[in-house]
Coordinates of C-alpha atoms in Angstrom, one line a residue:
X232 CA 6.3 17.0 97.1
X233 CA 2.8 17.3 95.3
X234 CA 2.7 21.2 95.4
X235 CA 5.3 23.7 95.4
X236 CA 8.9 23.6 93.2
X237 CA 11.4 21.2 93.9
X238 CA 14.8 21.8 92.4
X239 CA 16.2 18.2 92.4
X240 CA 20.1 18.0 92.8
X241 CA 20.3 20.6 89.9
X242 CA 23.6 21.7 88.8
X243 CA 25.0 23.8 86.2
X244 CA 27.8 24.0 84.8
X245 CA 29.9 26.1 81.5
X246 CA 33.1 24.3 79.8
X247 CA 32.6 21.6 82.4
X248 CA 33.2 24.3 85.3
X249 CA 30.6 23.6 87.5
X250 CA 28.9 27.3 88.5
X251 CA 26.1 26.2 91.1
X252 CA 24.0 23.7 93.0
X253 CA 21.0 23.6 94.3
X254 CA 18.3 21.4 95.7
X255 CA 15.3 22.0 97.7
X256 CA 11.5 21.8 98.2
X257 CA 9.6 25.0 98.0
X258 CA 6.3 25.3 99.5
X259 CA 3.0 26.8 98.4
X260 CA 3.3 30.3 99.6
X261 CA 7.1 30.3 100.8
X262 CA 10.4 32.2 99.1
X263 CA 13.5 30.8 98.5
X264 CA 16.3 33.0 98.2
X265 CA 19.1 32.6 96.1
X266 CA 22.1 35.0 96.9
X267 CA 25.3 36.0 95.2
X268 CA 26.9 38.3 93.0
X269 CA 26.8 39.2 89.8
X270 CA 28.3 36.6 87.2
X271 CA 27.7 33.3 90.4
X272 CA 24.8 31.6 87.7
X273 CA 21.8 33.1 89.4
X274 CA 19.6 34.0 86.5
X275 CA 21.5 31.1 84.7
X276 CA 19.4 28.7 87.2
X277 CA 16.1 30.6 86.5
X278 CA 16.9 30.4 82.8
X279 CA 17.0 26.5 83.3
X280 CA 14.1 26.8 85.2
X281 CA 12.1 28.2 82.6
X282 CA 13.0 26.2 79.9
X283 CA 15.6 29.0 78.0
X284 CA 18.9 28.2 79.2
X285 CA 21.5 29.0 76.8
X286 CA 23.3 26.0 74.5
X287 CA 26.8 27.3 76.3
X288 CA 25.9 26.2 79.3
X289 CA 25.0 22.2 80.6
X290 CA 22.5 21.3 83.6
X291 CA 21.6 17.9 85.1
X292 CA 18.5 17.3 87.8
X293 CA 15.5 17.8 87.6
X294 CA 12.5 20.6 87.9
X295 CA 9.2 19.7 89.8
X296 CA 6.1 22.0 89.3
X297 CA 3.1 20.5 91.7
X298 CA 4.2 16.5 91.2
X299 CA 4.9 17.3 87.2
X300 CA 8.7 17.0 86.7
X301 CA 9.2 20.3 83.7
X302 CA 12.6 19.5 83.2
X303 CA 12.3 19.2 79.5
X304 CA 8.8 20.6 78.9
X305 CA 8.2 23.7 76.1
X306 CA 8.9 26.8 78.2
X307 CA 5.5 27.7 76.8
X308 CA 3.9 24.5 78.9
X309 CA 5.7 25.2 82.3
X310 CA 3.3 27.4 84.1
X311 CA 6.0 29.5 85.7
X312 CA 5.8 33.1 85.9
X313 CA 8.9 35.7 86.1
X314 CA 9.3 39.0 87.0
X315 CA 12.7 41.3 85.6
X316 CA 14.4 44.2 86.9
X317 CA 12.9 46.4 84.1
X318 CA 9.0 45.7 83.9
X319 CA 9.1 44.8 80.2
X320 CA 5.4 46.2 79.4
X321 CA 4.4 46.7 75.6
X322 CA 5.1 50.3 74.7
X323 CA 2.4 50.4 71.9
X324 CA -0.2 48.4 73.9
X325 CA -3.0 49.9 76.8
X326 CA -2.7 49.0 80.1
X327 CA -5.3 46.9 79.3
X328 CA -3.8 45.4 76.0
X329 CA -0.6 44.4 78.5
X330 CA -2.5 42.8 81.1
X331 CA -4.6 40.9 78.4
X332 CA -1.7 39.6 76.5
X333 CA -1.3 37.7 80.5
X334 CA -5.0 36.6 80.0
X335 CA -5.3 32.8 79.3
X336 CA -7.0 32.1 76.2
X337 CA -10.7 31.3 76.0
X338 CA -13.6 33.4 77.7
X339 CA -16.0 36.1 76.2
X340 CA -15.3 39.6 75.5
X341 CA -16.8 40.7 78.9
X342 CA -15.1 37.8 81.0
X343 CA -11.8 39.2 80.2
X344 CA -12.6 42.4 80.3
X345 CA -13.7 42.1 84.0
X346 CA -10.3 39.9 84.7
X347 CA -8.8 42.9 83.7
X348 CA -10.6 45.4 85.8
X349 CA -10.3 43.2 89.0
X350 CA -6.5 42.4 88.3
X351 CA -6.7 46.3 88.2
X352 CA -8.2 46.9 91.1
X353 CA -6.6 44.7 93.0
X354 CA -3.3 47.2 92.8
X355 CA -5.2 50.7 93.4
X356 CA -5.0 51.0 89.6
X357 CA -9.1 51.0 89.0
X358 CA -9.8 52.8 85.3
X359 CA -6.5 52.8 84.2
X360 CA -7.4 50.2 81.0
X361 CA -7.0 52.8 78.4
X362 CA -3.5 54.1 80.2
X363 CA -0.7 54.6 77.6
X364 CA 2.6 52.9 79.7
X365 CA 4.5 55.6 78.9
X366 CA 2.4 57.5 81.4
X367 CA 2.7 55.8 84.8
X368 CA 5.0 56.0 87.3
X369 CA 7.6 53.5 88.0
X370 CA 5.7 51.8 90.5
X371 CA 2.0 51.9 88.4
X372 CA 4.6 49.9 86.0
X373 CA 5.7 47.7 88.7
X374 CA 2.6 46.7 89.2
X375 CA 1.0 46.1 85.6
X376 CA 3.8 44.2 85.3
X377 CA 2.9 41.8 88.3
X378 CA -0.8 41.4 87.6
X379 CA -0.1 40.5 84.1
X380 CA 1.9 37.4 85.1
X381 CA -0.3 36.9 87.9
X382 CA -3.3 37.0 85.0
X383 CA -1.4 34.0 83.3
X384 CA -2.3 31.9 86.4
X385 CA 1.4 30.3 87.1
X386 CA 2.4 27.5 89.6
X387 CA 5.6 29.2 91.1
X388 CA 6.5 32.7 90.3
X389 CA 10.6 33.1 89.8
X390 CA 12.2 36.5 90.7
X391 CA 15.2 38.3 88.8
X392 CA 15.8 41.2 91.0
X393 CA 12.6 43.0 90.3
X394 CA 12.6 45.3 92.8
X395 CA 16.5 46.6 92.2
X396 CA 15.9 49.7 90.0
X397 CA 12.8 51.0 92.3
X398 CA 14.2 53.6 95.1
X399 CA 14.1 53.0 98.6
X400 CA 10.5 54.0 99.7
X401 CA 8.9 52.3 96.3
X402 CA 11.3 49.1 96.8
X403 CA 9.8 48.2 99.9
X404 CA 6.1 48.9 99.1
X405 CA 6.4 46.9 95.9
X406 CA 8.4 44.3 97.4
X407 CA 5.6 43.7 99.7
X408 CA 2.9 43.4 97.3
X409 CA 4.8 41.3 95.1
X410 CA 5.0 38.5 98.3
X411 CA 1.5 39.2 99.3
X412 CA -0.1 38.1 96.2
X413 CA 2.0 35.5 96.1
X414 CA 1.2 34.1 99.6
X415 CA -2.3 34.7 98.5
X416 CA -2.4 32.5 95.6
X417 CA -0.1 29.9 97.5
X418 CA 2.4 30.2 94.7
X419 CA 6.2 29.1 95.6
X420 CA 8.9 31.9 94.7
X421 CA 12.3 31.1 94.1
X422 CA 14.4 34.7 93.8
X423 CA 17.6 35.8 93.1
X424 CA 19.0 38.9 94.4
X425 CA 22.6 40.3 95.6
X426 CA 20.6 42.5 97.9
X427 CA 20.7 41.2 101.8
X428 CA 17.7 43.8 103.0
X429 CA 15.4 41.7 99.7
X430 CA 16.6 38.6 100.8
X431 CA 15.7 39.3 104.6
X432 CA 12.0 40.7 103.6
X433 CA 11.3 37.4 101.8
X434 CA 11.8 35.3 104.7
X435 CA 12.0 31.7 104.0
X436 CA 15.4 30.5 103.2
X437 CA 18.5 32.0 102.0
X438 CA 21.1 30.1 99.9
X439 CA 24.2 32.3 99.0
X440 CA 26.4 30.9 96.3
X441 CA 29.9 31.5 95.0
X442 CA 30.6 31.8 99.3

């Protein structure tokens, strides 16, 4: 497959018990689910994925990024962006600051600074540059959070249940903007989640592990 992520016969293992397996083709634009509880490897394989699994544990296949096998690439060099439960936004940077640490290097002043204000924008959060974190809501973080990855122009986006911490109402709007900008950008998603009613609001396929 040219574009998308393809997780090639991948399996992971710790002490030589094996802990999951997993291979499929995801498209531009389309989710794959990965369900199970906690403790199954699920943010193990996203950790392989991105290049910062830990030394206790052992993987073989492989990891395709748009025809570029990133098996064994930097995790810097991958081009794959994440999203966490917590939004992990710079306490002593701007809005602004955050979202340009996502920024891709090169450009003048005014070229980033109008990334910025679009990438703002684009999530109802117009003039909020100068915003100290500490002061949105959960959901204005939920969304700086998302447009700064976004800003670092990934291949595939992975997701580590983002949207767990966010109450019911919040959940489901951010949820939804989350899979709308990546459809828009035709970016596969690969996400992991114990959560049935996340799983079903992806679409795409499921794959439950540790069944």
């Amino acid at each position: 497959m040219d574009k998308g992520l393809s997780l090639r016969h991948v399996t992971i293992s710790k002490g030589g018990a094996p802990l999951l397996s997993v291979h499929h083709d995801i498209g531009p634009g389309e989710v794959l689910t990965v369900m199970g509880p906690s403790g199954v490897g699920k943010s193990t394989l996203l950790a392989f994925i991105t290049g910062t699994l830990a030394p206790d544990f052992q993987a073989t296949g492989e990891v395709c990024l748009d025809g570029h096998d990133i098996t064994h690439a930097p995790p810097h060099q991958r081009r794959v962006g994440i999203l966490f439960q917590d939004d992990l936004l710079f306490p002593h940077l701007s809005v602004g600051a955050n979202l340009a640490f996502g920024l891709q290097p090169g450009g003048t002043t005014t070229e980033r600074k109008a990334k910025i204000a679009e990438a703002l924008d684009e999530v109802g959060l117009s003039g909020f540059e100068t915003r100290d974190p500490a002061t949105l809501s959960g959901g204005q973080k939920a969304r700086v959070a998302l447009m700064r990855m976004l800003l670092s122009e990934p291949c595939g986006l992975l997701l580590d249940e983002p949207f767990s911490r966010l109450d019911a109402a919040l959940r489901a709007q951010v949820r939804d903007m989350v899979f709308d900008r990546a459809r828009a950008r035709e970016l596969p998603v690969l996400m992991v989640t114990h959560d049935a009613e996340d799983a079903r609001a992806a679409g795409g396929v499921i794959v439950t592990l540790g069944d």
